[in-house]
Short mmCIF file of C-alpha atoms in Angstrom, two decimals:
data_model
loop_
_atom_site.label_atom_id
_atom_site.label_comp_id
_atom_site.label_asym_id
_atom_site.label_seq_id
_atom_site.Cartn_x
_atom_site.Cartn_y
_atom_site.Cartn_z
CA UNK A 16 283.91 229.04 314.41
CA UNK A 17 280.39 230.16 315.28
CA UNK A 18 280.76 228.98 318.90
CA UNK A 19 284.14 230.68 319.23
CA UNK A 20 282.66 233.99 318.11
CA UNK A 21 279.57 233.50 320.30
CA UNK A 22 281.66 232.85 323.38
CA UNK A 23 283.41 236.17 322.88
CA UNK A 24 280.14 238.13 322.96
CA UNK A 25 277.88 236.04 325.21
CA UNK A 26 276.99 237.44 328.59
CA UNK A 27 278.62 235.59 331.49
CA UNK A 28 276.50 233.05 333.35
CA UNK A 29 275.48 234.36 336.76
CA UNK A 30 274.47 231.78 339.32
CA UNK A 31 272.44 232.14 342.48
CA UNK A 32 274.41 232.47 345.71
CA UNK A 33 274.52 229.29 347.81
CA UNK A 34 272.37 227.37 345.31
CA UNK A 35 273.78 224.64 343.08
CA UNK A 36 271.95 225.31 339.84
CA UNK A 37 272.01 221.76 338.51
CA UNK A 38 270.98 220.05 341.73
CA UNK A 39 267.54 219.61 343.33
CA UNK A 40 266.70 222.04 346.15
CA UNK A 41 265.48 219.09 348.22
CA UNK A 42 266.30 215.48 347.32
CA UNK A 43 264.07 213.17 345.34
CA UNK A 44 262.04 211.07 347.76
CA UNK A 45 260.16 207.80 347.59
CA UNK A 46 256.92 209.29 348.86
CA UNK A 47 253.68 209.47 346.90
CA UNK A 48 252.43 212.34 344.75
CA UNK A 49 249.74 214.02 346.85
CA UNK A 50 249.22 214.79 350.53
CA UNK A 51 245.79 215.86 351.77
CA UNK A 52 244.62 217.76 354.84
CA UNK A 53 240.90 218.26 355.42
CA UNK A 54 239.98 220.67 358.22
CA UNK A 55 236.40 219.98 359.28
CA UNK A 56 233.98 221.15 361.96
CA UNK A 57 230.92 219.07 362.77
CA UNK A 58 229.20 216.58 365.06
CA UNK A 59 230.05 212.88 365.50
CA UNK A 60 233.29 213.15 363.56
CA UNK A 61 234.94 209.71 363.19
CA UNK A 62 238.44 209.11 364.50
CA UNK A 63 240.79 206.34 365.67
CA UNK A 64 239.65 202.82 364.84
CA UNK A 65 236.75 204.05 362.73
CA UNK A 66 239.30 205.18 360.15
CA UNK A 67 241.69 202.23 360.43
CA UNK A 68 240.20 200.27 357.53
CA UNK A 69 240.78 203.07 355.04
CA UNK A 70 244.20 202.19 353.61
CA UNK A 71 245.66 203.18 350.24
CA UNK A 72 246.49 200.11 348.18
CA UNK A 73 250.06 200.94 347.16
CA UNK A 74 251.28 203.83 349.31
CA UNK A 75 249.59 202.34 352.44
CA UNK A 76 248.53 205.83 353.48
CA UNK A 77 245.86 206.05 356.19
CA UNK A 78 243.83 208.92 357.62
CA UNK A 79 244.99 210.44 360.90
CA UNK A 80 242.49 212.60 362.80
CA UNK A 81 244.17 215.50 364.61
CA UNK A 82 243.02 218.53 366.56
CA UNK A 83 243.62 221.97 365.03
CA UNK A 84 243.71 225.22 366.96
CA UNK A 85 242.25 227.25 364.09
CA UNK A 86 238.94 225.32 364.21
CA UNK A 87 236.06 225.73 366.66
CA UNK A 88 233.72 223.38 368.50
CA UNK A 89 233.90 219.69 367.68
CA UNK A 90 236.47 219.69 364.92
CA UNK A 91 239.21 217.53 363.43
CA UNK A 92 241.85 217.78 360.75
CA UNK A 93 242.02 214.64 358.62
CA UNK A 94 245.59 214.21 357.38
CA UNK A 95 247.05 211.47 355.20
CA UNK A 96 249.81 209.70 357.12
CA UNK A 97 252.00 209.74 354.01
CA UNK A 98 251.44 211.13 350.51
CA UNK A 99 249.46 208.81 348.26
CA UNK A 100 249.54 208.29 344.52
CA UNK A 101 247.29 210.40 342.33
CA UNK A 102 245.20 207.38 341.36
CA UNK A 103 244.60 206.60 345.05
CA UNK A 104 243.06 209.98 345.87
CA UNK A 105 239.50 209.10 344.82
CA UNK A 106 239.29 205.93 346.91
CA UNK A 107 240.82 207.57 349.98
CA UNK A 108 238.45 210.54 349.87
CA UNK A 109 235.34 208.51 348.99
CA UNK A 110 236.03 206.10 351.85
CA UNK A 111 236.50 208.96 354.30
CA UNK A 112 233.15 210.48 353.35
CA UNK A 113 231.55 207.03 353.60
CA UNK A 114 232.91 206.94 357.15
CA UNK A 115 231.16 210.26 357.82
CA UNK A 116 227.89 208.78 356.60
CA UNK A 117 228.11 205.55 358.60
CA UNK A 118 229.07 207.51 361.72
CA UNK A 119 226.00 209.78 361.29
CA UNK A 120 228.30 212.80 361.04
CA UNK A 121 226.93 216.29 360.56
CA UNK A 122 229.40 218.60 358.83
CA UNK A 123 229.44 222.31 359.73
CA UNK A 124 231.59 223.86 357.04
CA UNK A 125 232.50 227.38 358.12
CA UNK A 126 235.07 229.66 356.48
CA UNK A 127 237.63 228.12 358.86
CA UNK A 128 237.27 224.72 357.18
CA UNK A 129 239.49 223.92 354.24
CA UNK A 130 241.09 221.39 351.92
CA UNK A 131 244.88 221.61 351.66
CA UNK A 132 246.84 219.77 348.99
CA UNK A 133 250.56 219.01 349.19
CA UNK A 134 252.27 218.33 345.86
CA UNK A 135 255.52 216.38 346.02
CA UNK A 136 258.27 218.53 344.45
CA UNK A 137 261.23 216.55 345.74
CA UNK A 138 263.92 216.54 343.07
CA UNK A 139 262.82 219.82 341.44
CA UNK A 140 265.61 222.22 340.50
CA UNK A 141 265.53 225.95 341.15
CA UNK A 142 264.32 226.84 337.65
CA UNK A 143 261.50 224.28 337.85
CA UNK A 144 260.31 225.50 341.25
CA UNK A 145 260.49 229.10 340.06
CA UNK A 146 258.39 228.18 337.02
CA UNK A 147 255.75 226.59 339.28
CA UNK A 148 255.59 229.77 341.36
CA UNK A 149 255.41 232.01 338.27
CA UNK A 150 252.51 229.99 336.85
CA UNK A 151 250.75 229.99 340.21
CA UNK A 152 250.98 233.75 340.59
CA UNK A 153 249.74 234.26 337.03
CA UNK A 154 246.54 232.31 337.77
CA UNK A 155 246.25 232.67 341.54
CA UNK A 156 243.31 235.09 341.66
CA UNK A 157 240.91 233.11 339.41
CA UNK A 158 241.96 229.85 341.08
CA UNK A 159 241.11 231.23 344.52
CA UNK A 160 237.80 232.57 343.21
CA UNK A 161 237.00 229.13 341.77
CA UNK A 162 237.03 227.71 345.28
CA UNK A 163 234.36 230.12 346.49
CA UNK A 164 233.93 233.61 347.88
CA UNK A 165 234.75 232.38 351.40
CA UNK A 166 238.31 231.69 350.23
CA UNK A 167 238.88 235.18 348.78
CA UNK A 168 240.92 237.23 351.27
CA UNK A 169 240.52 234.42 353.78
CA UNK A 170 243.16 234.87 356.51
CA UNK A 171 244.14 231.21 356.20
CA UNK A 172 244.91 231.39 352.45
CA UNK A 173 245.92 234.93 351.56
CA UNK A 174 246.95 235.57 347.98
CA UNK A 175 250.24 237.10 346.93
CA UNK A 176 248.30 240.21 345.90
CA UNK A 177 247.05 240.48 349.49
CA UNK A 178 250.47 240.26 351.14
CA UNK A 179 253.26 240.17 348.49
CA UNK A 180 254.98 237.83 350.95
CA UNK A 181 255.37 234.92 348.53
CA UNK A 182 257.11 236.83 345.75
CA UNK A 183 259.27 238.76 348.23
CA UNK A 184 260.33 235.60 350.08
CA UNK A 185 261.26 233.77 346.88
CA UNK A 186 263.12 236.79 345.49
CA UNK A 187 265.12 237.07 348.71
CA UNK A 188 265.91 233.37 348.50
CA UNK A 189 267.15 233.71 344.92
CA UNK A 190 269.28 236.66 345.97
CA UNK A 191 271.09 234.50 348.49
CA UNK A 192 269.41 235.61 351.72
CA UNK A 193 268.73 232.05 352.84
CA UNK A 194 265.61 229.93 352.91
CA UNK A 195 262.34 231.69 353.81
CA UNK A 196 261.28 231.33 357.42
CA UNK A 197 258.60 233.98 357.96
CA UNK A 198 255.73 232.46 359.93
CA UNK A 199 253.21 234.49 357.93
CA UNK A 200 254.05 232.47 354.81
CA UNK A 201 252.31 229.49 356.40
CA UNK A 202 248.94 231.15 355.80
CA UNK A 203 249.44 232.13 352.17
CA UNK A 204 247.41 230.48 349.42
CA UNK A 205 250.60 228.69 348.34
CA UNK A 206 252.79 227.81 351.30
CA UNK A 207 256.42 227.27 350.25
CA UNK A 208 257.77 226.64 353.76
CA UNK A 209 256.77 222.98 353.39
CA UNK A 210 259.41 222.59 350.67
CA UNK A 211 262.17 222.24 353.24
CA UNK A 212 260.09 220.37 355.81
CA UNK A 213 258.23 217.84 353.64
CA UNK A 214 259.59 218.29 350.09
CA UNK A 215 256.24 219.70 348.95
CA UNK A 216 254.39 222.85 347.98
CA UNK A 217 251.17 223.24 349.97
CA UNK A 218 248.16 224.69 348.14
CA UNK A 219 245.70 225.98 350.74
CA UNK A 220 242.88 227.46 348.65
CA UNK A 221 240.40 224.56 348.84
CA UNK A 222 237.26 225.05 350.92
CA UNK A 223 235.60 222.57 353.23
CA UNK A 224 233.02 220.53 351.34
CA UNK A 225 230.23 218.11 352.25
CA UNK A 226 230.66 215.90 349.17
CA UNK A 227 233.75 213.94 348.13
CA UNK A 228 233.67 214.93 344.45
CA UNK A 229 234.98 218.44 345.04
CA UNK A 230 237.78 217.21 347.31
CA UNK A 231 238.82 214.61 344.72
CA UNK A 232 239.04 217.21 341.95
CA UNK A 233 240.98 219.54 344.22
CA UNK A 234 243.33 216.75 345.31
CA UNK A 235 244.14 215.75 341.78
#
């Protein structure tokens, strides 16, 4: 009887256009938990075969050294070939920094250098992804400040307060205007465009660092 009376007065359920509420936005995948990208400027940066022996035990991720147009001078972006497991992050980062040491690398960590972390959100439903974004925006400013003054208002990791692009893009998506595609979103502190490309959210607030401990904490 209670449910019969409730159904008479309850507000109708309103879905989101073109989104199946009970289904993941992007499918569950068999990839690892964390992807890492370290953008570094310096001298004698290791690449190629000098990185080949650094292999994650279970995920078999390796470091790929790539060029990046946003960096200057001798510079490389170290990118995991596939996401690794959380408990593999420390070994992968420590071994990369050991490679810097054995290669007699000098790091020049300008405000262009950074640590980006991809979190696997494959299988998350719309309410779960929205909750992640709401929590991020609630704590975004202190989290950016934690990573250093060079990350505050940095053009490569702008906060939602700087641009309002993140909240506007997600609101438009929820209102049925299709998936976000604005190129400017790529340079926000939380890049959501990677959701449809990699099944991840990319957190871009980490700075470049000359010790592995900071990168490990950021990656986890």
